[in-house]
Coordinates of C-alpha atoms in Angstrom, one line a residue:
T540 CA -77.7 -80.0 61.2
Y541 CA -76.8 -79.1 64.7
T542 CA -77.2 -75.6 65.7
P543 CA -76.1 -74.6 69.1
T544 CA -78.7 -72.6 71.0
V545 CA -76.0 -70.5 72.6
P546 CA -72.7 -69.3 71.1
L547 CA -69.9 -71.7 71.7
P548 CA -66.5 -70.3 72.9
F549 CA -63.6 -70.5 70.5
D550 CA -61.1 -73.3 70.9
T551 CA -63.5 -75.6 72.8
T552 CA -64.7 -79.2 72.2
V553 CA -68.4 -80.0 72.2
T554 CA -70.1 -83.5 72.4
V555 CA -73.5 -83.8 71.0
A556 CA -76.0 -86.8 71.4
V557 CA -78.3 -87.3 68.5
D558 CA -81.6 -89.1 68.5
G559 CA -84.0 -88.6 65.6
C560 CA -85.1 -89.4 62.1
D561 CA -84.6 -87.7 58.9
Y562 CA -87.2 -86.9 56.2
A563 CA -86.6 -90.3 54.7
A564 CA -87.7 -92.0 57.9
Q565 CA -84.2 -93.1 58.7
C566 CA -83.7 -92.8 62.3
I567 CA -80.6 -92.5 64.6
S568 CA -80.8 -93.3 68.2
G569 CA -78.1 -92.8 70.9
A570 CA -75.5 -91.4 68.5
S571 CA -72.8 -89.2 70.0
Y572 CA -70.7 -86.6 68.1
T573 CA -67.7 -84.5 69.2
F574 CA -67.0 -81.0 67.7
T575 CA -64.0 -78.7 68.1
V576 CA -64.7 -74.9 67.9
R577 CA -62.3 -73.1 65.6
S578 CA -59.9 -70.2 66.5
P579 CA -61.0 -66.6 65.8
L580 CA -60.4 -65.5 62.2
L581 CA -58.3 -62.5 61.0
V582 CA -59.2 -61.5 57.5
T583 CA -57.5 -58.5 55.8
N584 CA -58.4 -56.8 52.6
V585 CA -56.6 -54.1 50.5
V586 CA -58.2 -51.4 48.6
G587 CA -55.7 -49.6 46.4
S588 CA -52.0 -50.6 46.3
G589 CA -50.2 -51.7 49.3
V590 CA -49.5 -54.5 51.7
I591 CA -50.7 -55.5 55.2
T592 CA -48.3 -57.2 57.6
R593 CA -49.4 -59.0 60.9
T594 CA -47.4 -59.1 64.0
P595 CA -47.2 -61.9 65.0
A596 CA -47.7 -63.5 61.7
L597 CA -49.4 -66.9 62.4
A598 CA -51.6 -69.2 60.4
S599 CA -54.2 -69.1 63.2
Y600 CA -54.4 -67.3 66.4
P601 CA -55.5 -68.6 69.8
V602 CA -58.5 -66.7 71.1
G603 CA -57.4 -63.6 72.9
T604 CA -54.2 -63.2 71.0
P605 CA -53.2 -59.5 70.5
V606 CA -52.2 -58.8 66.9
T607 CA -50.9 -55.7 65.2
V608 CA -51.7 -55.1 61.6
T609 CA -49.6 -52.6 59.6
A610 CA -50.5 -51.1 56.3
T611 CA -47.6 -50.2 54.0
A612 CA -48.4 -48.3 50.8
D613 CA -46.7 -49.2 47.5
P614 CA -44.7 -46.4 45.8
G615 CA -47.1 -43.8 44.6
W616 CA -49.7 -44.6 47.2
T617 CA -50.6 -43.4 50.7
F618 CA -52.4 -45.3 53.4
A619 CA -55.8 -43.7 54.0
S620 CA -57.7 -45.7 56.7
W621 CA -58.8 -49.0 58.2
S622 CA -62.4 -50.2 58.0
G623 CA -64.3 -53.3 58.9
T624 CA -64.4 -54.7 62.4
S625 CA -61.9 -52.1 63.4
S626 CA -61.2 -48.7 62.1
G627 CA -58.5 -46.0 62.3
T628 CA -56.2 -43.8 60.2
A629 CA -52.9 -44.8 61.7
P630 CA -51.0 -47.3 59.6
S631 CA -50.7 -49.7 62.5
L632 CA -53.8 -51.1 64.2
G633 CA -53.9 -53.2 67.3
L634 CA -56.4 -56.0 67.5
V635 CA -57.3 -58.7 70.2
L636 CA -58.6 -61.9 68.5
D637 CA -61.4 -62.5 70.8
Q638 CA -63.7 -62.5 67.8
D639 CA -63.4 -62.8 64.1
H640 CA -62.0 -59.7 62.5
V641 CA -62.4 -58.6 58.9
I642 CA -60.5 -55.4 58.2
T643 CA -59.7 -53.4 55.0
A644 CA -56.7 -51.2 54.5
T645 CA -57.6 -48.5 52.0
F646 CA -54.7 -46.8 50.1
A647 CA -55.1 -43.6 48.1
Q648 CA -53.0 -43.0 44.9
D649 CA -50.6 -40.1 45.3
Q650 CA -50.8 -37.0 43.0
Y651 CA -47.4 -35.4 42.2
Q652 CA -46.5 -32.0 41.0
I653 CA -43.6 -31.4 38.5
I654 CA -42.1 -28.0 39.2
T655 CA -40.1 -26.4 36.4
A656 CA -37.9 -23.4 36.6
T657 CA -35.3 -21.5 34.6
D658 CA -31.9 -20.3 35.7
G659 CA -28.8 -18.6 34.2
N660 CA -28.1 -15.2 32.7
G661 CA -30.1 -16.2 29.6
S662 CA -33.8 -16.6 29.2
G663 CA -36.0 -19.4 27.9
S664 CA -39.0 -21.6 28.8
V665 CA -39.7 -25.2 29.6
N666 CA -42.6 -27.2 28.1
V667 CA -44.0 -30.3 29.8
E668 CA -45.9 -32.9 27.8
P669 CA -48.5 -33.9 28.7
A670 CA -49.3 -30.7 30.6
Q671 CA -51.3 -31.6 33.8
P672 CA -51.6 -30.1 37.2
T673 CA -50.5 -33.3 38.8
Y674 CA -49.1 -36.7 37.8
L675 CA -49.2 -40.2 39.1
Y676 CA -46.3 -42.3 40.1
G677 CA -44.7 -43.8 37.1
D678 CA -46.1 -41.4 34.6
V679 CA -43.5 -40.6 31.9
I680 CA -43.4 -36.9 30.8
T681 CA -41.3 -35.1 28.2
L682 CA -39.6 -31.8 29.0
T683 CA -38.4 -29.5 26.2
A684 CA -36.3 -26.4 26.9
T685 CA -36.7 -23.6 24.4
A686 CA -34.1 -20.7 24.5
D687 CA -35.3 -17.2 23.8
P688 CA -33.5 -15.3 21.0
G689 CA -30.0 -14.4 22.2
A690 CA -29.8 -17.3 24.6
T691 CA -28.6 -20.9 24.5
F692 CA -29.9 -23.9 26.5
A693 CA -27.0 -25.1 28.8
G694 CA -28.5 -28.1 30.6
W695 CA -30.8 -29.6 33.2
T696 CA -30.4 -29.7 37.0
G697 CA -32.7 -31.2 39.7
A698 CA -34.7 -34.3 38.8
V699 CA -33.0 -34.3 35.4
V700 CA -29.3 -33.8 34.8
G701 CA -27.6 -33.4 31.5
A702 CA -27.9 -31.5 28.3
A703 CA -30.2 -33.7 26.3
N704 CA -33.1 -31.7 24.9
P705 CA -35.9 -32.8 24.9
V706 CA -35.6 -35.3 27.8
T707 CA -38.0 -37.7 29.4
L708 CA -38.7 -38.0 33.2
T709 CA -40.5 -40.8 35.0
V710 CA -42.6 -39.4 37.9
T711 CA -41.6 -40.8 41.3
G712 CA -42.8 -38.0 43.5
N713 CA -43.0 -34.2 43.6
Q714 CA -40.0 -33.3 41.5
A715 CA -38.3 -30.0 40.5
V716 CA -36.5 -29.5 37.2
T717 CA -34.4 -26.4 36.3
A718 CA -33.4 -25.5 32.8
T719 CA -30.3 -23.3 32.7
F720 CA -30.0 -20.8 29.8
T721 CA -26.9 -18.7 29.1
A722 CA -27.0 -15.4 27.4
N723 CA -25.2 -15.4 24.0
E724 CA -22.2 -13.0 23.8
Y725 CA -21.8 -11.4 20.4
A726 CA -18.7 -9.8 19.1
L727 CA -18.6 -6.5 17.2
D728 CA -15.8 -6.6 14.6
L729 CA -14.8 -3.1 13.5
T730 CA -12.6 -2.3 10.5
V731 CA -11.3 1.1 9.4
T732 CA -10.5 1.4 5.8
G733 CA -10.0 3.9 3.0
T734 CA -7.4 6.4 1.9
G735 CA -8.1 8.6 4.9
T736 CA -7.8 8.1 8.6
G737 CA -10.2 8.2 11.5
G738 CA -11.6 6.3 14.5
V739 CA -14.8 4.8 15.8
D740 CA -16.3 5.3 19.3
V741 CA -18.6 2.5 20.6
A742 CA -21.0 3.1 23.5
P743 CA -21.1 1.1 25.6
A744 CA -17.6 -0.1 25.0
Q745 CA -17.3 -3.8 25.7
T746 CA -15.5 -6.8 24.2
T747 CA -18.8 -8.7 23.7
Y748 CA -22.5 -7.8 23.9
R749 CA -25.6 -9.6 24.9
Y750 CA -28.7 -10.0 22.7
N751 CA -30.7 -6.9 22.2
T752 CA -28.0 -4.6 23.6
A753 CA -28.4 -1.1 22.1
L754 CA -25.2 0.3 20.7
T755 CA -24.2 3.7 19.3
L756 CA -21.2 3.9 17.0
T757 CA -19.8 7.3 16.1
A758 CA -17.2 7.6 13.3
T759 CA -14.9 10.6 13.7
A760 CA -12.6 11.5 10.8
A761 CA -9.1 12.7 11.5
P762 CA -8.2 16.2 10.3
G763 CA -7.8 16.1 6.6
S764 CA -10.1 13.1 6.2
T765 CA -13.9 12.7 5.6
F766 CA -16.1 9.9 6.8
A767 CA -17.3 8.0 3.7
G768 CA -19.9 5.6 5.1
W769 CA -20.6 2.3 6.9
S770 CA -20.5 -1.1 5.1
G771 CA -20.7 -4.7 6.2
D772 CA -23.7 -6.0 8.2
R773 CA -25.1 -2.5 8.2
T774 CA -24.9 0.3 5.7
A775 CA -25.3 4.0 6.4
S776 CA -23.8 7.3 5.3
E777 CA -24.1 9.2 8.6
P778 CA -21.2 9.1 11.0
Q779 CA -23.5 8.0 13.9
L780 CA -25.0 4.6 13.7
N781 CA -27.5 3.2 16.2
L782 CA -28.1 -0.5 16.2
T783 CA -29.3 -3.4 18.4
I784 CA -27.1 -6.5 18.8
T785 CA -28.8 -9.6 17.5
D786 CA -25.8 -11.5 16.2
H787 CA -22.1 -11.1 15.5
L788 CA -21.6 -7.9 13.6
H789 CA -19.0 -7.0 11.1
L790 CA -18.8 -3.3 10.3
T791 CA -16.4 -1.2 8.2
A792 CA -16.0 2.5 8.6
A793 CA -14.5 4.1 5.5
F794 CA -12.6 7.4 5.4
T795 CA -11.4 9.3 2.4
L796 CA -8.4 11.6 2.3
D797 CA -9.2 15.2 1.7
Y798 CA -7.2 17.2 -0.9
Y799 CA -6.8 20.9 -0.9
T800 CA -6.0 23.5 -3.5
L801 CA -3.0 25.8 -3.0
T802 CA -3.4 29.0 -5.1
V803 CA -0.3 31.1 -5.7
K804 CA -0.6 34.7 -6.8
I805 CA 2.3 36.9 -8.0
T806 CA 1.8 40.6 -7.8
D807 CA 3.7 43.9 -7.5
D808 CA 3.5 46.3 -4.6
N809 CA 0.4 47.8 -6.2
D810 CA -1.4 44.4 -6.2
Q811 CA -1.0 44.2 -10.0
P812 CA 0.0 41.0 -11.7
A813 CA 3.8 40.6 -12.1
P814 CA 4.1 37.5 -14.3
E815 CA 7.8 38.2 -15.0
N816 CA 8.5 36.7 -11.5
R817 CA 7.8 33.2 -10.4
V818 CA 7.2 31.0 -7.4
T819 CA 8.3 27.4 -7.2
V820 CA 6.3 25.0 -5.0
T821 CA 7.8 21.7 -3.9
P822 CA 6.5 19.1 -3.9
A823 CA 4.2 19.9 -6.7
A824 CA 0.5 19.1 -6.1
N825 CA -0.8 16.0 -7.6
A826 CA -4.0 16.0 -9.7
A827 CA -6.2 16.0 -6.6
G828 CA -4.2 18.7 -4.8
Y829 CA -2.4 18.6 -1.5
M830 CA -3.1 16.2 1.4
Y831 CA -3.9 17.5 4.9
G832 CA -0.7 18.1 6.8
E833 CA 1.5 18.0 3.7
V834 CA 4.2 20.6 3.9
A835 CA 4.7 22.7 0.8
T836 CA 7.9 24.7 0.3
L837 CA 7.4 28.0 -1.6
T838 CA 10.4 29.8 -3.1
A839 CA 10.1 33.3 -4.6
V840 CA 12.3 33.7 -7.6
P841 CA 12.4 37.3 -8.8
A842 CA 13.0 38.0 -12.4
P843 CA 16.0 40.2 -13.3
G844 CA 15.2 43.7 -12.3
W845 CA 12.8 42.7 -9.5
L846 CA 13.1 42.2 -5.7
F847 CA 11.0 39.9 -3.6
Q848 CA 9.2 42.0 -1.0
G849 CA 7.3 39.4 1.0
W850 CA 4.4 37.0 1.5
R851 CA 0.8 37.7 2.1
D852 CA -2.4 35.8 2.9
A853 CA -1.8 32.2 4.0
V854 CA 1.8 32.8 4.9
E855 CA 3.7 35.9 6.0
G856 CA 7.3 37.0 6.1
N857 CA 9.9 38.4 3.8
Q858 CA 12.3 35.4 3.4
P859 CA 12.3 34.2 -0.2
S860 CA 11.7 30.6 0.9
T861 CA 8.9 29.6 3.3
T862 CA 6.8 26.6 4.2
L863 CA 3.1 26.1 4.4
T864 CA 1.5 23.2 6.3
V865 CA -1.7 22.5 4.3
E866 CA -4.8 22.3 6.4
G867 CA -7.4 23.5 3.9
D868 CA -7.7 25.4 0.6
A869 CA -5.2 28.3 0.8
T870 CA -4.0 31.3 -1.2
V871 CA -0.5 32.6 -1.0
T872 CA 0.5 35.9 -2.6
A873 CA 4.1 36.7 -3.4
V874 CA 4.8 40.4 -3.7
F875 CA 7.7 41.6 -5.9
V876 CA 8.9 45.2 -6.4
P877 CA 10.7 46.5 -9.5
I878 CA 14.3 47.7 -9.2
Y879 CA 15.2 51.2 -10.5
Y880 CA 18.6 51.8 -12.0
T881 CA 20.6 55.1 -12.2
L882 CA 22.4 55.8 -15.5
T883 CA 24.9 58.6 -16.4
V884 CA 26.8 59.3 -19.6
E885 CA 30.3 60.7 -20.1
A886 CA 32.8 61.5 -22.9
V887 CA 36.5 60.5 -22.6
D888 CA 39.6 60.5 -24.9
D889 CA 42.2 57.8 -25.6
T890 CA 43.6 58.1 -22.0
D891 CA 40.1 57.8 -20.4
A892 CA 40.3 61.4 -19.4
P893 CA 37.1 63.5 -19.7
T894 CA 37.0 65.4 -22.9
T895 CA 34.9 68.2 -24.4
N896 CA 35.8 67.0 -27.9
G897 CA 32.6 64.9 -27.9
A898 CA 29.1 65.4 -26.7
V899 CA 26.8 62.7 -25.2
L900 CA 23.1 62.4 -24.5
I901 CA 20.7 59.8 -23.0
S902 CA 17.0 59.6 -23.6
P903 CA 14.4 59.4 -22.4
P904 CA 15.4 61.5 -19.5
Q905 CA 15.8 59.6 -16.3
N906 CA 13.0 60.1 -13.8
A907 CA 13.4 60.6 -10.0
A908 CA 13.5 56.8 -9.3
G909 CA 15.6 55.9 -12.3
Y910 CA 15.1 53.5 -15.1
R911 CA 13.1 50.3 -14.8
Y912 CA 14.8 47.0 -15.5
G913 CA 14.2 46.2 -19.2
E914 CA 13.4 49.7 -20.1
L915 CA 14.9 50.9 -23.5
A916 CA 17.3 53.8 -23.4
I917 CA 19.1 55.6 -26.2
V918 CA 22.6 57.0 -25.9
S919 CA 23.9 59.4 -28.6
A920 CA 27.6 60.4 -29.1
T921 CA 28.5 63.4 -31.4
S922 CA 32.0 64.7 -32.2
A923 CA 32.4 68.3 -31.0
A924 CA 35.8 69.2 -32.5
T925 CA 37.4 69.0 -35.9
G926 CA 39.6 65.8 -36.3
W927 CA 37.9 64.0 -33.5
R928 CA 35.7 61.0 -34.1
F929 CA 33.6 58.6 -32.0
V930 CA 35.2 55.3 -31.3
N931 CA 32.8 53.2 -29.1
W932 CA 30.6 53.0 -26.1
Q933 CA 31.8 51.1 -23.0
G934 CA 30.4 50.5 -19.5
V935 CA 26.7 49.7 -19.3
V936 CA 26.6 50.0 -23.1
S937 CA 29.1 48.2 -25.4
S938 CA 28.7 49.4 -29.0
I939 CA 30.6 51.0 -31.9
N940 CA 27.5 52.8 -33.0
A941 CA 27.3 56.4 -32.0
V942 CA 23.5 56.1 -31.5
T943 CA 22.7 52.9 -29.7
T944 CA 19.5 51.6 -28.1
F945 CA 20.1 49.3 -25.2
T946 CA 18.1 47.6 -22.5
V947 CA 18.6 48.8 -19.0
T948 CA 19.8 45.9 -16.7
E949 CA 22.0 47.7 -14.2
S950 CA 23.1 51.0 -12.8
G951 CA 26.3 52.5 -14.2
V952 CA 28.0 54.8 -16.5
A953 CA 27.9 54.8 -20.3
T954 CA 31.2 56.0 -21.5
A955 CA 31.7 57.4 -25.1
H956 CA 35.3 57.1 -26.3
F957 CA 36.5 59.8 -28.7
T958 CA 39.9 59.9 -30.5
D959 CA 41.8 61.8 -33.1
K960 CA 43.9 58.7 -34.0
I961 CA 43.5 55.8 -36.5
Y962 CA 44.3 52.1 -35.4
S963 CA 45.1 49.2 -37.7
L964 CA 45.8 45.4 -37.4
T965 CA 48.2 43.6 -39.8
T966 CA 48.1 39.8 -40.0
I967 CA 50.8 37.7 -41.7
I968 CA 50.9 33.9 -42.2
S969 CA 54.4 32.3 -42.6
D970 CA 53.4 30.2 -45.7
E971 CA 50.3 31.2 -47.6
A972 CA 49.9 27.6 -48.8
G973 CA 49.5 26.6 -45.2
G974 CA 46.3 28.3 -44.3
T975 CA 44.5 31.6 -43.6
I976 CA 43.9 34.0 -40.7
V977 CA 40.3 35.1 -39.9
A978 CA 39.8 38.2 -37.9
A979 CA 36.5 38.9 -36.2
P980 CA 35.1 41.5 -36.3
A981 CA 36.3 42.8 -39.6
P982 CA 37.9 46.3 -39.8
P983 CA 37.6 49.3 -39.3
Y984 CA 38.6 49.0 -35.7
S985 CA 38.3 51.3 -32.7
F986 CA 40.6 52.1 -29.9
G987 CA 40.6 49.3 -27.3
Q988 CA 38.5 47.0 -29.4
Q989 CA 39.0 43.2 -28.8
I990 CA 39.8 41.3 -32.0
T991 CA 39.6 37.5 -32.2
L992 CA 42.1 35.9 -34.6
T993 CA 41.7 32.3 -35.8
V994 CA 44.2 30.3 -38.0
V995 CA 42.5 27.9 -40.4
P996 CA 45.3 25.5 -41.6
T997 CA 45.2 23.9 -45.0
A998 CA 44.9 20.1 -45.0
G999 CA 48.2 18.6 -44.2
W1000 CA 49.4 21.7 -42.3
A1001 CA 49.5 22.5 -38.6
F1002 CA 49.4 25.8 -36.7
V1003 CA 52.7 26.3 -34.7
G1004 CA 52.2 29.6 -32.9
W1005 CA 51.9 33.4 -32.8
S1006 CA 54.7 36.0 -33.0
G1007 CA 54.9 39.8 -33.1
D1008 CA 52.4 41.7 -31.0
L1009 CA 50.6 38.4 -30.1
I1010 CA 52.5 35.6 -28.4
G1011 CA 51.4 32.0 -27.7
T1012 CA 49.8 28.9 -29.3
A1013 CA 46.2 29.5 -28.5
N1014 CA 43.9 29.2 -31.5
P1015 CA 41.7 31.2 -31.6
A1016 CA 43.4 34.1 -29.7
T1017 CA 42.3 37.6 -28.7
I1018 CA 44.2 40.9 -29.1
E1019 CA 43.3 44.4 -27.9
L1020 CA 43.8 47.3 -30.3
N1021 CA 45.3 50.0 -28.2
D1022 CA 47.9 50.8 -30.8
H1023 CA 49.0 49.6 -34.3
K1024 CA 49.4 45.8 -34.2
V1025 CA 51.3 43.4 -36.4
V1026 CA 50.7 39.6 -35.8
T1027 CA 52.4 36.6 -37.6
A1028 CA 51.0 33.1 -37.5
T1029 CA 53.6 30.3 -38.2
V1030 CA 52.4 27.1 -39.9
E1031 CA 54.2 24.1 -41.1
R1032 CA 53.6 20.9 -43.2
I1033 CA 52.8 17.7 -41.3
A1034 CA 55.2 14.8 -42.0
Y1035 CA 53.4 11.4 -42.3
T1036 CA 54.9 7.9 -42.2
V1037 CA 53.8 5.0 -44.4
Q1038 CA 55.0 1.6 -43.4
V1039 CA 54.5 -1.8 -45.1
G1040 CA 54.7 -5.4 -43.9
V1041 CA 53.3 -8.9 -44.0
L1042 CA 50.4 -9.9 -41.8
G1043 CA 51.9 -12.1 -39.1
G1044 CA 51.0 -15.8 -38.5
Q1045 CA 52.5 -19.3 -38.1
G1046 CA 55.0 -20.5 -40.7
T1047 CA 56.8 -18.5 -43.4
P1048 CA 55.4 -15.0 -44.3
G1049 CA 54.4 -16.1 -47.7
G1050 CA 55.6 -13.1 -49.7
T1051 CA 57.2 -9.7 -49.8
V1052 CA 56.0 -6.1 -50.0
T1053 CA 57.7 -3.1 -51.7
M1054 CA 56.9 0.6 -51.5
T1055 CA 57.8 3.3 -54.1
P1056 CA 59.0 5.9 -53.3
A1057 CA 60.6 4.9 -50.1
P1058 CA 61.2 5.5 -47.2
G1059 CA 59.6 9.0 -46.8
P1060 CA 58.7 11.2 -44.9
F1061 CA 55.6 11.9 -46.9
Y1062 CA 53.3 14.9 -47.0
Y1063 CA 49.7 15.3 -47.5
G1064 CA 48.7 14.4 -51.1
D1065 CA 51.9 12.4 -51.9
R1066 CA 51.2 9.2 -53.8
V1067 CA 52.8 5.9 -52.9
T1068 CA 52.7 2.6 -54.9
L1069 CA 52.6 -0.6 -52.8
T1070 CA 53.3 -4.0 -54.4
A1071 CA 52.7 -7.4 -52.8
T1072 CA 54.6 -10.4 -54.3
P1073 CA 53.7 -13.9 -53.1
D1074 CA 56.3 -16.6 -52.7
P1075 CA 56.0 -19.9 -54.6
G1076 CA 53.1 -21.9 -53.3
Y1077 CA 51.3 -18.8 -51.9
Q1078 CA 48.8 -16.4 -53.2
F1079 CA 48.0 -12.8 -52.2
V1080 CA 44.7 -12.4 -50.3
K1081 CA 44.2 -8.8 -49.3
W1082 CA 45.6 -5.6 -47.7
V1083 CA 45.0 -4.9 -44.1
V1084 CA 45.4 -1.2 -43.1
E1085 CA 46.1 0.1 -39.6
P1086 CA 44.6 2.2 -38.3
E1087 CA 41.3 1.2 -39.9
M1088 CA 40.4 4.9 -40.6
A1089 CA 43.3 5.0 -43.1
E1090 CA 41.6 2.4 -45.3
S1091 CA 38.4 4.4 -45.4
V1092 CA 40.3 7.6 -46.3
A1093 CA 42.3 5.7 -49.1
A1094 CA 39.1 4.3 -50.5
A1095 CA 37.5 7.7 -50.6
V1096 CA 40.5 9.3 -52.3
Q1097 CA 41.3 6.7 -55.0
G1098 CA 38.8 3.8 -54.9
F1099 CA 41.1 1.7 -52.8
D1100 CA 40.7 -2.1 -53.6
P1101 CA 42.1 -4.2 -50.8
T1102 CA 42.3 -7.4 -53.0
N1103 CA 44.6 -5.8 -55.6
P1104 CA 48.2 -6.8 -55.0
Q1105 CA 49.5 -3.5 -56.4
I1106 CA 47.8 -0.3 -55.3
E1107 CA 48.5 3.4 -55.3
V1108 CA 47.4 5.4 -52.3
A1109 CA 47.3 9.2 -51.6
V1110 CA 48.9 10.0 -48.2
T1111 CA 46.3 11.7 -45.9
S1112 CA 47.7 10.4 -42.6
S1113 CA 50.2 8.0 -41.2
A1114 CA 49.3 4.4 -41.9
T1115 CA 50.7 0.8 -42.0
Y1116 CA 49.7 -1.5 -44.9
L1117 CA 50.0 -5.2 -44.2
A1118 CA 49.8 -7.8 -47.0
E1119 CA 48.1 -11.1 -46.2
F1120 CA 49.2 -14.3 -48.1
A1121 CA 47.7 -17.8 -48.1
A1122 CA 49.2 -21.1 -49.1
V1123 CA 48.0 -22.6 -52.4
G1124 CA 46.4 -26.1 -52.0
P1125 CA 47.1 -29.2 -54.3
L1126 CA 45.5 -29.3 -57.8
D1127 CA 42.7 -31.6 -58.6
R1128 CA 44.1 -33.9 -61.3
S1129 CA 41.0 -36.1 -61.9
V1130 CA 40.4 -37.3 -65.5
F1131 CA 36.9 -37.9 -66.8
L1132 CA 36.8 -40.4 -69.7
P1133 CA 33.7 -41.0 -71.8
I1134 CA 32.2 -44.5 -71.6
V1135 CA 30.6 -46.0 -74.7
V1136 CA 28.2 -48.9 -74.2
T1137 CA 27.5 -51.2 -77.2
E1138 CA 25.0 -54.0 -77.3

């Protein structure tokens, strides 16, 4: 081994002469060796993760060569310092290779922070898993967004973009992630229902509401209605409802229609009941009463002998018809006052001149106001002279009775007629067999009395007319007895026609019809014989009577048989009898012979 006694410079050649023996006694003498001194070495080491580059980058460097080494950290690492034959903290380090250099670049691993935030008009939180203060490059973390009640996660911005939730993130540096939350908007659906009407006030009034918004709803019934309660997502009976929005709400406010009672009182002017009178109300109340705002028409209808004075209480005025707009329970009083009538009595003769030949009296005596409608009064008539008699009352009293009780219904004069004469009515009928005359009323008669005459004709007779003191054809008729009267009623028999024939059809008539006696006229009760004779090859079927009522009359009178070819009928009206004939068909000439079978 050759060991120089002094350092040899780099990149030089050295010749060495060797004389000597080794331990094995092998000897060398006069040997010569040449050595080349190497170039200076540059050795680089890395602690951590990164690379070192050399400038210039040579396999070997001549002595004295300046070299720059640069440390470049890998992602997630940071250059820290140089150590060894040279030191420093700058990434680039200048060296002169006048010696061997061994240097180490130390890299420190980066620590990254993940910053999370929330945004939007909603609220929520972000959870990071794993949860650490810092993270290394390449770490994979999971982010989960959790919306608070009333909010919705809308998406990520920043280091993560999108709406996936949860989402993973690979750490590549300090990174910020924002989760956006939107506030939910909730609708309030309101419905008003029921037989009544009303409205709902909402405070605050908005189209939609955010979670936890406090609301006050106030239901207000319209006049004539009552709030009945809340239903739906909330129930309550009070008109004011306080609530907090946490979801879509459906609420119904119910209102019921109010009904009111209309009481009608009927009194006189002394506030005493006057049931004789009446008040009509239209429209009539239904079972529940009248609705708010309904218009009722009230009409006062006084009974005979009463006058309507006016309205009191809920309505006023003196017109018989008035209206009331119902806004609550109401009482209406209709006031009626009685009418008083003035009566006088007098006595007159046949010429309606006042007479002293009769005396008249009315009781009870009339008071200062007069008589009330419906009050009973008695009039009395008495003859005051020989040969004079009471005939009748006329005027406010109509009677043939000298003492008559009547009901007062009007003011006026009761006139008693007196006479010294007798009056008669003679009735004559032109033919006593033709009917009778009925007079109503029956005698005796008074002067001026109205008599109704009615002619009742006998069957088959007709009234023709009146003659004498009564002219005309009216039946019944009225005549006034202001003198002796003679009246004649003319009657005559009714002439009827009876006709015969054959019921029409195609072909020949099929027969003939005869009537005995013939040809008329006929009178009620006459009897007629009808004979139907069929032609050869025909047979009689039946009688047909026109009009049909004649057949029913004939049947009732004589047991009319329509299938008998010869009948006798009693005449009760004009009629036509038609004979119906039918052709006779061929005869069946089949012969049936016995058959005897022998064996």
